[in-house]
Coordinates of C-alpha atoms in Angstrom, one line a residue:
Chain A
X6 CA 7.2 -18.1 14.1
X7 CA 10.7 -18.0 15.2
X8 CA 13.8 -18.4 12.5
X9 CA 14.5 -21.8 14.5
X10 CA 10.6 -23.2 13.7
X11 CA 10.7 -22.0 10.2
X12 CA 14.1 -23.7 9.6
X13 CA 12.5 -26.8 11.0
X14 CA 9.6 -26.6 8.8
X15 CA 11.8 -26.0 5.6
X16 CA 14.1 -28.9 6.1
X17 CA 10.6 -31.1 7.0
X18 CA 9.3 -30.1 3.7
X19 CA 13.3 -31.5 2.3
X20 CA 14.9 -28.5 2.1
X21 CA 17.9 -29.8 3.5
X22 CA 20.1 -26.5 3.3
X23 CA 17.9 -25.1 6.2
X24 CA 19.9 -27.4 8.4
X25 CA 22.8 -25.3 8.4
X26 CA 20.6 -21.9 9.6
X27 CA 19.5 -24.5 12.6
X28 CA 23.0 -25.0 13.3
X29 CA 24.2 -22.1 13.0
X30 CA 21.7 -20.3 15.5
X31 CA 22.4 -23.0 17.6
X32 CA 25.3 -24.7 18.3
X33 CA 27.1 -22.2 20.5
X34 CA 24.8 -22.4 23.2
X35 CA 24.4 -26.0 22.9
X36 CA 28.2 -27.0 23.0
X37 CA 28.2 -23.9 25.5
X38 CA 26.0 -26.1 28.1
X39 CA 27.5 -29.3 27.5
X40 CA 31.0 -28.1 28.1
X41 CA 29.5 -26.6 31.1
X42 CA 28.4 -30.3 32.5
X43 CA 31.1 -32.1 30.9
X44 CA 33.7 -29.9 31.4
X45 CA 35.4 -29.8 28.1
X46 CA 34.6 -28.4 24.4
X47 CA 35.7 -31.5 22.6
X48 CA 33.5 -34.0 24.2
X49 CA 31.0 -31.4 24.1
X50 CA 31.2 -30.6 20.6
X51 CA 30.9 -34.7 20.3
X52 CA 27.8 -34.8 22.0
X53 CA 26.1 -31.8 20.3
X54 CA 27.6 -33.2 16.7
X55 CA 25.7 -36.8 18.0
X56 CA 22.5 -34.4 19.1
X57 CA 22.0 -33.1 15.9
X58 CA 22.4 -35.7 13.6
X59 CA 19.1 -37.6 15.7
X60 CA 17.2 -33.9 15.6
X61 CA 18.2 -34.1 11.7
X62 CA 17.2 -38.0 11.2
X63 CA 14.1 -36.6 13.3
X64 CA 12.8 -33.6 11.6
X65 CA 13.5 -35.7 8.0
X66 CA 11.6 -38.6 9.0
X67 CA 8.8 -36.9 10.7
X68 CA 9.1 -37.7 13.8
X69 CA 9.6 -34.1 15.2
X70 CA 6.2 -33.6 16.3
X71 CA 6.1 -30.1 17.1
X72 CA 4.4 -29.7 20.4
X73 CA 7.7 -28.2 22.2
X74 CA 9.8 -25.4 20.9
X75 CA 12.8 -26.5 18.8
X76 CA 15.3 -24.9 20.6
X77 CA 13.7 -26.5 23.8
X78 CA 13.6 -30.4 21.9
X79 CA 17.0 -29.5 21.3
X80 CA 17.9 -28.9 24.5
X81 CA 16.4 -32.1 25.7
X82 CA 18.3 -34.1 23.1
X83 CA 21.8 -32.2 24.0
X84 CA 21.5 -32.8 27.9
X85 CA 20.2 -36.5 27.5
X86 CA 23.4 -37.6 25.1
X87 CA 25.7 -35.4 27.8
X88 CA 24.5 -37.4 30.7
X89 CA 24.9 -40.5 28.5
X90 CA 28.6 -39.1 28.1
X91 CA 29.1 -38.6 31.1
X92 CA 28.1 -41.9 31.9
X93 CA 30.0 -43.8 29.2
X94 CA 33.4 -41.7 29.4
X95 CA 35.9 -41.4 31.8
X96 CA 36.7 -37.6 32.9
X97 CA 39.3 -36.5 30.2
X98 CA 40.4 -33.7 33.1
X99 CA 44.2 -33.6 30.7
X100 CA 42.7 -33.3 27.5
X101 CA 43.9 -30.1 25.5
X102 CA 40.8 -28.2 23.9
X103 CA 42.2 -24.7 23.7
X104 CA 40.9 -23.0 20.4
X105 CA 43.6 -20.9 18.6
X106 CA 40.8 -18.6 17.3
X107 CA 39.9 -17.6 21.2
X108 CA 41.3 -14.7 22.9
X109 CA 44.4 -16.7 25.0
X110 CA 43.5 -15.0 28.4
X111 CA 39.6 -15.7 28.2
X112 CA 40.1 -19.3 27.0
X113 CA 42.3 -20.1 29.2
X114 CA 40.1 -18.9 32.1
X115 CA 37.4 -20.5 30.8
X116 CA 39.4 -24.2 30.4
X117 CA 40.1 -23.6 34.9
X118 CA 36.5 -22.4 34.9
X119 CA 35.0 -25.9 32.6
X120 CA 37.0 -28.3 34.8
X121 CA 35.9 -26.8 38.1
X122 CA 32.3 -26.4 37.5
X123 CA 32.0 -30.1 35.9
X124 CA 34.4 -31.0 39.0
X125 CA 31.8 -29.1 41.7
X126 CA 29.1 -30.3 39.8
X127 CA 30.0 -34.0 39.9
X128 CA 29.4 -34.2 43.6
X129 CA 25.6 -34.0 42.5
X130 CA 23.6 -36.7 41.4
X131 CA 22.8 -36.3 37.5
X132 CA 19.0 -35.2 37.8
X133 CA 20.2 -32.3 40.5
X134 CA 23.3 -31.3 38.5
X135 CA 21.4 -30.7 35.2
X136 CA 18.2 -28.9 37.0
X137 CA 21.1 -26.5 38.7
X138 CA 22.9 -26.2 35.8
X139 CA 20.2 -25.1 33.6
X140 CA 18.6 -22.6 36.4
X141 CA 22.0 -20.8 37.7
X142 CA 24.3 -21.2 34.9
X143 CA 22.1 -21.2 31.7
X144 CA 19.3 -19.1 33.3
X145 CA 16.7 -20.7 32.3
X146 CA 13.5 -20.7 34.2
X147 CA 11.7 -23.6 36.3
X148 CA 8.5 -23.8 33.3
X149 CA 11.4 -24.2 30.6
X150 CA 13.5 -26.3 32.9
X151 CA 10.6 -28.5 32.8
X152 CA 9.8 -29.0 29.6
X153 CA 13.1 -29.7 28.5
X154 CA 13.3 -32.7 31.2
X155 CA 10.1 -33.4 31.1
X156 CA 8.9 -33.3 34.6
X157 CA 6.7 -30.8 36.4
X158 CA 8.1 -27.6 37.7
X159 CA 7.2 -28.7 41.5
X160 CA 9.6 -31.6 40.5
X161 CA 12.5 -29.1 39.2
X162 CA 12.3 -26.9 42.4
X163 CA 12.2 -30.4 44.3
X164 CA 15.7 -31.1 42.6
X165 CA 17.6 -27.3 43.2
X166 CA 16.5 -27.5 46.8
X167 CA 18.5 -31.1 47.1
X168 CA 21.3 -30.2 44.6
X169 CA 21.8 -27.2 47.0
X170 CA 21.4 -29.1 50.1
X171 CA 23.5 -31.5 48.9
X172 CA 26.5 -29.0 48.2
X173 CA 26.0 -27.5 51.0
X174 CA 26.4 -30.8 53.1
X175 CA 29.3 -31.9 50.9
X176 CA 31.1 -28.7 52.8
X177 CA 32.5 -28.1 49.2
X178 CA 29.9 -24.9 47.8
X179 CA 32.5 -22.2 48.9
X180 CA 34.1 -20.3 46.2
X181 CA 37.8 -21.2 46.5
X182 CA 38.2 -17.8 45.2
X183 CA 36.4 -15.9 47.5
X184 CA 38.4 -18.1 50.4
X185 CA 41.7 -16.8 49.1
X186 CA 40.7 -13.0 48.9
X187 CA 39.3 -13.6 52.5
X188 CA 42.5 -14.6 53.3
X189 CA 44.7 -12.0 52.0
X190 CA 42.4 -9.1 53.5
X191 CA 42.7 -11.0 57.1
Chain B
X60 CA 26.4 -14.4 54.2
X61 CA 24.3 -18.0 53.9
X62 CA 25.4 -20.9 52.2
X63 CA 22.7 -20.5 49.3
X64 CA 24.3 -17.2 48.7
X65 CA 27.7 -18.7 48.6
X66 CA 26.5 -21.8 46.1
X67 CA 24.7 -19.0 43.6
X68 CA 28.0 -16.5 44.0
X69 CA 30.2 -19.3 42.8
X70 CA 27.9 -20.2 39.8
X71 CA 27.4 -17.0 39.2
X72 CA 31.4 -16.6 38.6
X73 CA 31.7 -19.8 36.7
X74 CA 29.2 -18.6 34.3
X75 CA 30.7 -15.7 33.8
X76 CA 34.0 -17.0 33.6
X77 CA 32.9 -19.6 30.5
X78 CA 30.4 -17.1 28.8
X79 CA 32.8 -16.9 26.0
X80 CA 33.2 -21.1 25.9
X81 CA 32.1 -21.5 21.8
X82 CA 32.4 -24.6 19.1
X83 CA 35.4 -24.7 17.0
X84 CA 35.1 -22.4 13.7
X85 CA 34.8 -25.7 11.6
X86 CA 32.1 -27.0 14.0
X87 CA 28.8 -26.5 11.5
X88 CA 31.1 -28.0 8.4
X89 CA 31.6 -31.2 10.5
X90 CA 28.5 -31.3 12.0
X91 CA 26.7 -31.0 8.2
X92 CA 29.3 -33.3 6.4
X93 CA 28.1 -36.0 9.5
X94 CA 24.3 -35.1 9.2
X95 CA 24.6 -35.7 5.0
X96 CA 27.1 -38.7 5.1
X97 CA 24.3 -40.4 7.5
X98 CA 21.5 -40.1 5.9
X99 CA 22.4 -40.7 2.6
X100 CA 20.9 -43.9 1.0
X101 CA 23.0 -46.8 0.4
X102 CA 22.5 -46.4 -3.3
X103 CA 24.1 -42.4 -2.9
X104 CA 26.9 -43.7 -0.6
X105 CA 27.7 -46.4 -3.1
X106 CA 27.7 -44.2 -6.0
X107 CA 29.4 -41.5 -4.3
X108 CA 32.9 -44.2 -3.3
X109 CA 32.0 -45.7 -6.8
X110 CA 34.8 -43.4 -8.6
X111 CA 37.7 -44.4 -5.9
X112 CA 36.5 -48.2 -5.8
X113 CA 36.2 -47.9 -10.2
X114 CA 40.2 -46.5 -9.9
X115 CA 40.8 -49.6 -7.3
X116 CA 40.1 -51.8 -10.4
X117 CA 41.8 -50.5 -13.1
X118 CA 44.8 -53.0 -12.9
X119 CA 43.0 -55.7 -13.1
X120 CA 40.6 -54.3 -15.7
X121 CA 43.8 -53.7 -17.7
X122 CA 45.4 -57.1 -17.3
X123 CA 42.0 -58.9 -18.2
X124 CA 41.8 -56.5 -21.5
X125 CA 45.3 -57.4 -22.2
X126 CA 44.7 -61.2 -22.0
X127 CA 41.7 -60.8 -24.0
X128 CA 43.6 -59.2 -26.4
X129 CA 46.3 -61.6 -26.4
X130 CA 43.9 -64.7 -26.5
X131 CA 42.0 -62.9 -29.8
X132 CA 45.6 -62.7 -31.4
X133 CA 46.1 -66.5 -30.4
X134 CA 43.1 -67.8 -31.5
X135 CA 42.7 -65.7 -35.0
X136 CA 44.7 -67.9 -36.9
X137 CA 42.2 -71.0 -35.7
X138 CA 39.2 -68.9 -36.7
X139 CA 40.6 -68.4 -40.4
X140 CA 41.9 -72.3 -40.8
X141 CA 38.3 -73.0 -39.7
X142 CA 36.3 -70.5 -42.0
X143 CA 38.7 -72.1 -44.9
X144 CA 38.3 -75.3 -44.2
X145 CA 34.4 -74.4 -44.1
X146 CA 34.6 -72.5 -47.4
X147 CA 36.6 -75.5 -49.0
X148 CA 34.0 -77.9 -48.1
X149 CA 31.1 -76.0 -49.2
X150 CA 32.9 -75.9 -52.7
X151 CA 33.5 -79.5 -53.0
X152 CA 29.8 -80.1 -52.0
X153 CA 28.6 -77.2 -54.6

């Protein structure tokens, strides 16, 4: 039993202080892959802060039900509120979400890096850009894929092949960074 | 090079690029001050704001004590003309 099923089990049985260990183990990949799809850490942190007050309300109540893995319902509840977001908001492309407590060089690659994979990946429809998200950029694999959508693994192979055939017709899946060195060595 | 190559080379630098992307230092404190003001029962919530809403009354609390205090000075004198009256009355009838 993992540290994340035991936590779950604690704060079922109303120890509430396991919530933090949950968190804790957590939240960096979670915020991690919704700035990836939203293309900023505050709205991502606002969706993942939304995420687990519901897995809290859930686990409290009951209504966690154990038949997936924790990490993998959590998963689930981070990408559906992120496609809500994405949804609801407006693209907040200006918005200033540079932490002070990051290394200034990395953070700042990582702000350009945010904006233009949430920018590439908005050419997708939202079932193809989560499945390619979660395969080439989290590295997750088709069977966990799966689960965490809920659909069948033929059905998550279905959805990279069109996300890919889709960039691909879009004429927009070159790296613009490549292009350049290309350039410069011609 | 083929265009699935391309597509997987560009994720493949744009994960690598935000590998280090991470949730504010404060992040878990939010999130469990949220979590716990959420689920709280009304009866917790209400006795937790009960000190700040208690301090909200203390002017008025102060001006009704002072008018009660006022209106027992007032009407003290009435009380003892009534009780002599009373007593006087009860002597006659004795």
């Amino acid at each position: 039993v993992s540290t994340l099923e035991e936590a779950a089990a604690r704060l079922r049985r109303g120890e509430s202080a396991a919530f933090q260990a949950l968190v804790d183990a957590t939240s960096e990949k979670l915020v991690r892959l919704a700035a990836r799809m939203l293309g900023n850490v505050a709205d991502a942190e606002d969706v993942v802060q939304e995420a687990y007050v519901k897995a809290y309300t859930a686990l409290v109540d009951g209504r966690f039900d154990g038949r997936s893995r924790v990490e993998t319902w959590l998963y689930r509840i981070v990408v559906n509120g992120t496609l809500d977001a994405k949804r609801k908001r407006e693209r907040t492309a200006t918005r200033e979400f540079l932490d002070a407590g990051w290394d200034g060089a990395a953070s700042a690659e990582a702000v350009v890096a945010l904006r233009e994979l949430a920018g590439w990946l908005d050419l997708l429809p939202d079932e193809q850009q989560t499945v390619l998200v979660l395969k080439a950029v989290e590295g997750m694999s088709s069977a966990e894929i799966a689960i965490v959508l809920d659909i069948s693994e033929g059905a998550v192979e279905q959805r990279l092949v069109r996300a890919r055939t889709t960039l691909r017709d879009m004429r927009d899946y070159r790296d613009p960074h490549d292009q350049r060195d290309k350039e410069k060595e011609s | 090079v083929n265009d699935n190559e391309d597509i997987d080379a560009r994720l493949a630098r744009l994960r690598h690029a935000t590998r280090k992307v991470r949730p504010r230092r404060d992040f878990t404190q939010r999130v469990l001050a949220v979590t716990v003001s959420v689920n709280e029962p009304p009866i917790a919530v209400f006795l937790q704001d009960l000190p700040r809403i208690a301090r909200r009354l203390v002017p008025l609390a102060a001006l009704v004590a002072a008018l009660g205090i006022a209106w027992g000075f007032t009407n003290d004198d009435a009380v003892d003309e009534a009780l002599a009256g009373s007593y006087s009355a009860t002597e006659l009838e004795w």
